[in-house]
Amino acid sequence: MSDRGSEQSSGDDPSSSISDEVWEQFLRDSERDIRKSAPKEPSARAREVTERLKRQQGEPAGWRAGPSLGEQEGRAARRRKVWAVVGLPLAIAVAVVAMRPSLIPGDPFGSSSGTDAATSPLPDETAAPTAPPSAVAADIPTLAHPFAGSPALRWAGGAAGIVLPKATALGAIPKDRVELALQQTKKLLVEANLDPEVVVGAHPDAALGVLDPKQPGLLDELNTGLHKPSKTHDPLSLFSRFDPEDVKLAGKVIKLRGRITFAKGKFEGVAVHADYTFVYPLVRNDGSTEVARTIVRRVIDTELPDPAHYQVTPGRLTLVSYDEDAGNSACDINDGYFHPEFASDAASEAATSSASPTGPAIDPYDRSRELRKGPQGCGTVSRT
């Protein structure tokens, strides 16, 4: 990113003799050619991580354990991510803009374009969206402004972005129990997705401490995924984690958007539904300043059952279901971490791969769509 600024300030750039029409044609031709050769095979970094994992440990044998509440319903449904290779048109755009920033209208590298302060925050989400976020200016993220060029630029940051509805009594269920259910669900979301130590690979003790140890099989299954991750036991289904040997957060802010609702549950208690999308800006650990973003959407259902009717731990949550969808993370690595693809990775491999992704292109910021059901191929994201 810093090199791009230097090229912009250079008045002797030989590319300045090329007309804008020629450069625009180059952009169109490059995007068309790369679309034809978009890879589905893992990136070089993905292959490196996979090989390292093979040396460190073998694949644990799969086993089946479904959390349930006694003999009642409540088996936690879990679906891991199945897509998210960054779209290659973005990669070529980054490369071309680095050589010729004047092709972008306005002043994308100036003091007023693409900065967090340049846009006003969105109001809280109070209902399900009916459409994806509008297109935003194609600004390049930097360490100073890691959310530039993303709809998340206007989203809330950190735990303050999880706004709880006002608690009210639910028939015979008092207001204070409703409030407890809401607060515990928020704590689960915060500790599993926003704790800076958990995000860089630490064990999510605080998040696990919110869950009821009496829910059969649940904590055993989650701990198996954390200690021996595999395709069938993937901790990313509930926790957001990145490999600290590869990447780190770009700054201290994680953006998010979503909503929480509550109603009377199936187990004589308070049922809470949460639907949030988290956006993680990341940089490599090798000193690079290139910023990539991974977008993770989580939909979870919890309940605070009535201990007078069920054998539960008072104040602890029953996890009824938890689903997740991740954008811009390698599909073929099952080491318990998200692995973002950087634009420079995609651009460097475009010339050597002729395969195409198998899944559809999806906008990871689109909160109006339902999470996909069943197995899917590894596809592309339309933006990050």
Short mmCIF file of C-alpha atoms in Angstrom, two decimals, residues 11-348:
data_model
loop_
_atom_site.label_atom_id
_atom_site.label_comp_id
_atom_site.label_asym_id
_atom_site.label_seq_id
_atom_site.Cartn_x
_atom_site.Cartn_y
_atom_site.Cartn_z
CA GLY A 11 5.66 12.60 -11.87
CA ASP A 12 8.07 10.60 -14.07
CA ASP A 13 6.00 7.40 -14.22
CA PRO A 14 6.39 6.05 -17.78
CA SER A 15 2.78 4.83 -17.67
CA SER A 16 1.67 8.49 -17.78
CA SER A 17 2.22 8.45 -21.55
CA ILE A 18 -0.49 5.83 -22.02
CA SER A 19 -3.95 7.16 -22.72
CA ASP A 20 -6.83 6.56 -20.33
CA GLU A 21 -8.72 4.71 -23.08
CA VAL A 22 -5.87 2.19 -23.42
CA TRP A 23 -5.71 1.62 -19.67
CA GLU A 24 -9.48 1.19 -19.44
CA GLN A 25 -9.36 -1.43 -22.21
CA PHE A 26 -6.53 -3.15 -20.33
CA LEU A 27 -8.71 -3.29 -17.23
CA ARG A 28 -11.62 -4.86 -19.13
CA ASP A 29 -9.44 -7.40 -20.93
CA SER A 30 -7.57 -8.35 -17.76
CA GLU A 31 -10.76 -8.90 -15.78
CA ARG A 32 -12.24 -11.05 -18.58
CA ASP A 33 -9.11 -13.19 -18.87
CA ILE A 34 -8.79 -13.70 -15.14
CA ARG A 35 -12.44 -14.68 -14.81
CA LYS A 36 -11.71 -17.49 -17.27
CA SER A 37 -8.77 -18.69 -15.21
CA ALA A 38 -10.03 -18.18 -11.65
CA PRO A 39 -8.51 -20.94 -9.48
CA LYS A 40 -10.32 -23.34 -7.25
CA GLU A 41 -7.15 -25.03 -6.05
CA PRO A 42 -5.68 -23.77 -2.77
CA SER A 43 -3.36 -20.78 -2.73
CA ALA A 44 0.34 -21.11 -2.07
CA ARG A 45 -0.20 -19.98 1.52
CA ALA A 46 -3.04 -22.47 1.91
CA ARG A 47 -0.87 -25.30 0.64
CA GLU A 48 1.91 -24.25 3.00
CA VAL A 49 -0.43 -24.31 5.99
CA THR A 50 -1.85 -27.68 4.96
CA GLU A 51 1.61 -29.22 4.67
CA ARG A 52 2.58 -27.82 8.06
CA LEU A 53 -0.51 -29.36 9.60
CA LYS A 54 0.20 -32.74 8.05
CA ARG A 55 3.62 -32.70 9.68
CA GLN A 56 2.28 -31.63 13.06
CA GLN A 57 -0.65 -34.02 13.48
CA GLY A 58 -2.76 -36.63 11.79
CA GLU A 59 -6.46 -36.31 11.03
CA PRO A 60 -8.47 -37.49 14.07
CA ALA A 61 -11.12 -40.13 13.49
CA GLY A 62 -14.57 -38.60 13.15
CA TRP A 63 -17.19 -39.23 15.79
CA ARG A 64 -20.74 -38.12 16.27
CA ALA A 65 -22.07 -36.27 19.30
CA GLY A 66 -25.14 -34.09 19.14
CA PRO A 67 -25.95 -31.76 22.04
CA SER A 68 -29.48 -32.14 23.30
CA LEU A 69 -31.59 -31.19 26.28
CA GLY A 70 -32.51 -34.47 27.95
CA GLU A 71 -34.83 -36.31 25.58
CA GLN A 72 -36.35 -33.07 24.28
CA GLU A 73 -35.59 -31.22 21.07
CA GLY A 74 -32.61 -28.93 20.97
CA ARG A 75 -29.93 -30.74 19.02
CA ALA A 76 -27.47 -28.11 17.92
CA ALA A 77 -27.26 -27.88 14.14
CA ARG A 78 -23.82 -26.98 12.90
CA ARG A 79 -22.70 -26.14 9.40
CA ARG A 80 -19.17 -25.05 8.68
CA LYS A 81 -18.19 -22.57 6.03
CA VAL A 82 -18.14 -23.93 2.50
CA TRP A 83 -16.95 -21.02 0.39
CA ALA A 84 -14.90 -17.90 0.25
CA VAL A 85 -12.09 -17.50 -2.23
CA VAL A 86 -11.67 -13.80 -2.86
CA GLY A 87 -12.88 -12.73 -6.29
CA LEU A 88 -10.07 -12.21 -8.76
CA PRO A 89 -11.43 -9.07 -10.43
CA LEU A 90 -10.62 -7.30 -7.17
CA ALA A 91 -7.06 -8.59 -7.31
CA ILE A 92 -6.40 -7.27 -10.80
CA ALA A 93 -7.99 -3.97 -9.87
CA VAL A 94 -5.57 -3.63 -6.97
CA ALA A 95 -2.60 -4.33 -9.22
CA VAL A 96 -3.67 -1.88 -11.90
CA VAL A 97 -4.59 0.89 -9.48
CA ALA A 98 -1.16 0.54 -7.90
CA MET A 99 0.38 1.32 -11.30
CA ARG A 100 -2.13 3.97 -12.36
CA PRO A 101 -4.11 5.47 -9.42
CA SER A 102 -5.42 8.29 -11.63
CA LEU A 103 -7.88 5.80 -13.15
CA ILE A 104 -9.97 5.98 -9.97
CA PRO A 105 -12.29 9.02 -9.86
CA GLY A 106 -11.71 11.54 -7.12
CA ASP A 107 -8.86 11.30 -4.62
CA PRO A 108 -8.79 7.74 -3.26
CA PHE A 109 -5.45 8.15 -1.52
CA GLY A 110 -6.09 11.64 -0.21
CA SER A 111 -7.05 12.72 3.27
CA SER A 112 -10.82 12.74 2.79
CA SER A 113 -11.59 9.61 0.73
CA GLY A 114 -12.06 6.14 2.20
CA THR A 115 -11.51 7.20 5.81
CA ASP A 116 -13.60 6.05 8.75
CA ALA A 117 -14.38 9.66 9.66
CA ALA A 118 -15.69 10.48 6.20
CA THR A 119 -18.96 8.54 6.61
CA SER A 120 -21.68 8.55 9.24
CA PRO A 121 -22.60 5.34 11.12
CA LEU A 122 -25.71 3.43 10.18
CA PRO A 123 -28.64 3.29 12.61
CA ASP A 124 -29.07 0.03 14.50
CA GLU A 125 -30.56 -2.89 12.57
CA THR A 126 -34.04 -3.47 13.97
CA ALA A 127 -35.49 -5.78 11.30
CA ALA A 128 -34.27 -8.24 8.70
CA PRO A 129 -32.79 -6.38 5.69
CA THR A 130 -34.54 -6.86 2.37
CA ALA A 131 -31.53 -6.19 0.13
CA PRO A 132 -27.73 -6.27 0.27
CA PRO A 133 -25.82 -3.09 1.15
CA SER A 134 -25.34 -0.64 -1.68
CA ALA A 135 -22.08 -0.56 -3.59
CA VAL A 136 -19.38 1.60 -2.03
CA ALA A 137 -16.39 3.42 -3.46
CA ALA A 138 -13.61 1.02 -4.47
CA ASP A 139 -11.13 2.39 -1.95
CA ILE A 140 -8.16 0.21 -1.02
CA PRO A 141 -7.94 -0.73 2.69
CA THR A 142 -4.85 0.40 4.56
CA LEU A 143 -3.52 -0.02 8.07
CA ALA A 144 -4.83 3.44 8.90
CA HIS A 145 -8.24 2.75 7.35
CA PRO A 146 -8.75 -1.04 7.22
CA PHE A 147 -12.48 -0.80 6.40
CA ALA A 148 -12.10 1.51 3.41
CA GLY A 149 -14.03 0.23 0.39
CA SER A 150 -16.31 -1.92 2.55
CA PRO A 151 -19.94 -1.55 3.65
CA ALA A 152 -18.60 -2.23 7.15
CA LEU A 153 -17.10 1.25 7.13
CA ARG A 154 -20.44 2.50 8.45
CA TRP A 155 -21.06 -0.42 10.79
CA ALA A 156 -20.58 -0.32 14.54
CA GLY A 157 -17.35 -1.54 16.09
CA GLY A 158 -16.77 -3.91 18.98
CA ALA A 159 -19.16 -5.06 21.69
CA ALA A 160 -21.06 -1.77 21.53
CA GLY A 161 -22.41 -2.94 18.17
CA ILE A 162 -24.45 -5.67 19.86
CA VAL A 163 -27.47 -3.68 20.99
CA LEU A 164 -29.94 -5.61 23.13
CA PRO A 165 -33.68 -5.05 22.90
CA LYS A 166 -35.49 -3.82 25.98
CA ALA A 167 -36.31 -6.77 28.21
CA THR A 168 -39.97 -7.34 29.08
CA ALA A 169 -41.77 -10.10 30.96
CA LEU A 170 -42.99 -13.06 28.91
CA GLY A 171 -46.18 -14.16 30.65
CA ALA A 172 -45.05 -15.85 33.85
CA ILE A 173 -41.37 -15.39 32.93
CA PRO A 174 -40.16 -12.28 34.79
CA LYS A 175 -38.30 -9.42 33.15
CA ASP A 176 -35.06 -10.14 35.01
CA ARG A 177 -34.83 -13.65 33.49
CA VAL A 178 -35.36 -12.20 30.04
CA GLU A 179 -32.60 -9.67 30.72
CA LEU A 180 -30.27 -12.45 31.91
CA ALA A 181 -30.89 -14.49 28.76
CA LEU A 182 -30.13 -11.47 26.57
CA GLN A 183 -26.97 -10.55 28.48
CA GLN A 184 -25.65 -14.12 28.43
CA THR A 185 -26.25 -14.42 24.68
CA LYS A 186 -24.43 -11.15 24.10
CA LYS A 187 -21.53 -12.37 26.24
CA LEU A 188 -21.35 -15.55 24.15
CA LEU A 189 -21.17 -13.50 20.94
CA VAL A 190 -18.57 -11.12 22.35
CA GLU A 191 -16.30 -13.75 23.88
CA ALA A 192 -16.49 -16.04 20.84
CA ASN A 193 -16.05 -13.41 18.11
CA LEU A 194 -14.62 -10.17 19.51
CA ASP A 195 -12.17 -11.14 22.25
CA PRO A 196 -8.81 -10.11 20.71
CA GLU A 197 -6.99 -13.08 22.27
CA VAL A 198 -9.55 -15.61 21.06
CA VAL A 199 -9.45 -14.10 17.57
CA VAL A 200 -5.71 -14.81 17.41
CA GLY A 201 -6.08 -18.39 18.58
CA ALA A 202 -6.53 -18.44 22.37
CA HIS A 203 -8.90 -20.94 23.98
CA PRO A 204 -12.37 -19.33 24.37
CA ASP A 205 -12.79 -20.12 28.08
CA ALA A 206 -15.13 -17.20 28.78
CA ALA A 207 -17.43 -18.14 25.90
CA LEU A 208 -17.57 -21.78 26.99
CA GLY A 209 -18.34 -20.62 30.53
CA VAL A 210 -21.65 -19.16 29.36
CA LEU A 211 -22.90 -22.55 28.15
CA ASP A 212 -24.62 -25.14 30.31
CA PRO A 213 -22.26 -28.04 31.15
CA LYS A 214 -25.35 -30.21 31.66
CA GLN A 215 -26.31 -30.00 27.99
CA PRO A 216 -25.30 -33.51 26.88
CA GLY A 217 -22.31 -33.70 24.57
CA LEU A 218 -22.06 -30.00 23.76
CA LEU A 219 -18.92 -28.96 25.63
CA ASP A 220 -17.21 -32.24 24.74
CA GLU A 221 -17.86 -31.62 21.06
CA LEU A 222 -16.74 -28.00 21.18
CA ASN A 223 -13.56 -28.86 23.06
CA THR A 224 -12.79 -31.66 20.63
CA GLY A 225 -12.99 -29.14 17.80
CA LEU A 226 -10.74 -26.70 19.63
CA HIS A 227 -8.06 -29.25 20.57
CA LYS A 228 -8.27 -31.60 17.56
CA PRO A 229 -9.97 -29.67 14.76
CA SER A 230 -11.09 -31.57 11.69
CA LYS A 231 -13.65 -31.31 8.93
CA THR A 232 -16.29 -32.96 11.11
CA HIS A 233 -15.35 -31.08 14.30
CA ASP A 234 -14.73 -27.51 13.29
CA PRO A 235 -14.52 -24.86 16.06
CA LEU A 236 -15.13 -22.16 13.46
CA SER A 237 -18.78 -23.14 13.57
CA LEU A 238 -19.02 -21.09 16.78
CA PHE A 239 -15.71 -19.27 17.31
CA SER A 240 -13.81 -16.80 15.12
CA ARG A 241 -10.11 -17.70 15.16
CA PHE A 242 -7.10 -16.92 12.96
CA ASP A 243 -3.69 -18.60 12.92
CA PRO A 244 -1.31 -16.29 14.83
CA GLU A 245 1.62 -17.70 12.87
CA ASP A 246 0.16 -16.33 9.65
CA VAL A 247 -1.89 -13.19 10.30
CA LYS A 248 -2.88 -10.63 12.90
CA LEU A 249 -5.61 -8.04 13.23
CA ALA A 250 -5.06 -4.76 11.40
CA GLY A 251 -5.82 -2.45 14.30
CA LYS A 252 -8.05 -3.01 17.31
CA VAL A 253 -11.51 -2.64 15.74
CA ILE A 254 -13.74 -5.46 14.50
CA LYS A 255 -16.87 -4.22 12.74
CA LEU A 256 -20.24 -5.94 13.04
CA ARG A 257 -23.91 -5.58 12.24
CA GLY A 258 -26.99 -7.54 13.24
CA ARG A 259 -29.81 -7.87 15.70
CA ILE A 260 -31.10 -9.89 18.66
CA THR A 261 -34.71 -10.85 19.38
CA PHE A 262 -36.36 -12.88 22.14
CA ALA A 263 -39.53 -14.89 22.70
CA LYS A 264 -40.88 -17.64 24.91
CA GLY A 265 -38.90 -20.82 24.30
CA LYS A 266 -39.65 -24.51 23.95
CA PHE A 267 -38.30 -25.33 27.40
CA GLU A 268 -40.46 -23.02 29.52
CA GLY A 269 -37.76 -20.39 29.28
CA VAL A 270 -36.47 -17.43 27.29
CA ALA A 271 -35.41 -18.14 23.68
CA VAL A 272 -32.96 -15.69 22.10
CA HIS A 273 -32.21 -15.44 18.37
CA ALA A 274 -29.05 -13.63 17.24
CA ASP A 275 -27.96 -12.89 13.65
CA TYR A 276 -24.68 -10.98 13.28
CA THR A 277 -22.02 -10.43 10.63
CA PHE A 278 -18.46 -9.76 11.80
CA VAL A 279 -15.77 -8.17 9.61
CA TYR A 280 -12.12 -8.86 10.48
CA PRO A 281 -9.34 -6.74 8.90
CA LEU A 282 -6.06 -8.65 8.78
CA VAL A 283 -2.41 -8.30 7.78
CA ARG A 284 0.29 -10.92 7.38
CA ASN A 285 2.84 -11.46 10.12
CA ASP A 286 5.74 -10.88 7.73
CA GLY A 287 5.74 -7.09 7.96
CA SER A 288 3.48 -6.58 4.95
CA THR A 289 1.02 -3.68 5.08
CA GLU A 290 -1.51 -5.26 2.69
CA VAL A 291 -4.92 -5.57 4.37
CA ALA A 292 -7.42 -8.37 3.69
CA ARG A 293 -10.86 -8.80 5.24
CA THR A 294 -12.68 -11.97 6.29
CA ILE A 295 -16.44 -11.66 6.78
CA VAL A 296 -18.19 -14.13 9.10
CA ARG A 297 -21.95 -14.31 9.57
CA ARG A 298 -23.33 -16.21 12.56
CA VAL A 299 -26.90 -17.16 13.37
CA ILE A 300 -27.37 -18.72 16.81
CA ASP A 301 -30.36 -19.69 18.91
CA THR A 302 -30.04 -19.99 22.67
CA GLU A 303 -32.45 -20.60 25.50
CA LEU A 304 -32.42 -20.03 29.24
CA PRO A 305 -34.70 -22.89 30.34
CA ASP A 306 -36.74 -22.91 33.50
CA PRO A 307 -34.71 -24.85 36.12
CA ALA A 308 -37.97 -25.73 37.90
CA HIS A 309 -38.93 -27.93 34.94
CA TYR A 310 -35.58 -29.09 33.47
CA GLN A 311 -32.28 -30.37 34.79
CA VAL A 312 -30.17 -27.38 33.85
CA THR A 313 -27.57 -25.13 35.45
CA PRO A 314 -29.25 -21.89 36.57
CA GLY A 315 -28.04 -18.91 34.58
CA ARG A 316 -26.29 -20.97 31.88
CA LEU A 317 -27.42 -21.05 28.26
CA THR A 318 -28.65 -24.02 26.28
CA LEU A 319 -27.29 -23.77 22.73
CA VAL A 320 -30.17 -24.81 20.48
CA SER A 321 -28.55 -24.18 17.08
CA TYR A 322 -25.56 -22.38 15.56
CA ASP A 323 -24.81 -21.74 11.90
CA GLU A 324 -21.99 -19.84 10.21
CA ASP A 325 -20.99 -18.64 6.77
CA ALA A 326 -17.52 -17.22 6.07
CA GLY A 327 -16.35 -15.06 3.19
CA ASN A 328 -12.68 -14.94 2.16
CA SER A 329 -11.26 -17.97 3.93
CA ALA A 330 -9.66 -21.07 2.45
CA CYS A 331 -12.18 -23.86 1.93
CA ASP A 332 -9.79 -26.80 2.14
CA ILE A 333 -7.98 -26.25 5.46
CA ASN A 334 -9.46 -27.78 8.61
CA ASP A 335 -7.03 -26.64 11.30
CA GLY A 336 -9.51 -24.61 13.37
CA TYR A 337 -8.53 -21.25 11.87
CA PHE A 338 -9.84 -18.96 9.15
CA HIS A 339 -7.24 -18.38 6.43
CA PRO A 340 -7.85 -15.17 4.45
CA GLU A 341 -6.78 -14.77 0.84
CA PHE A 342 -4.91 -11.55 0.07
CA ALA A 343 -5.36 -9.77 -3.24
CA SER A 344 -1.66 -10.13 -4.06
CA ASP A 345 -1.93 -13.92 -3.56
CA ALA A 346 -4.79 -14.19 -6.03
CA ALA A 347 -3.12 -11.93 -8.58
CA SER A 348 0.19 -13.83 -8.47
#
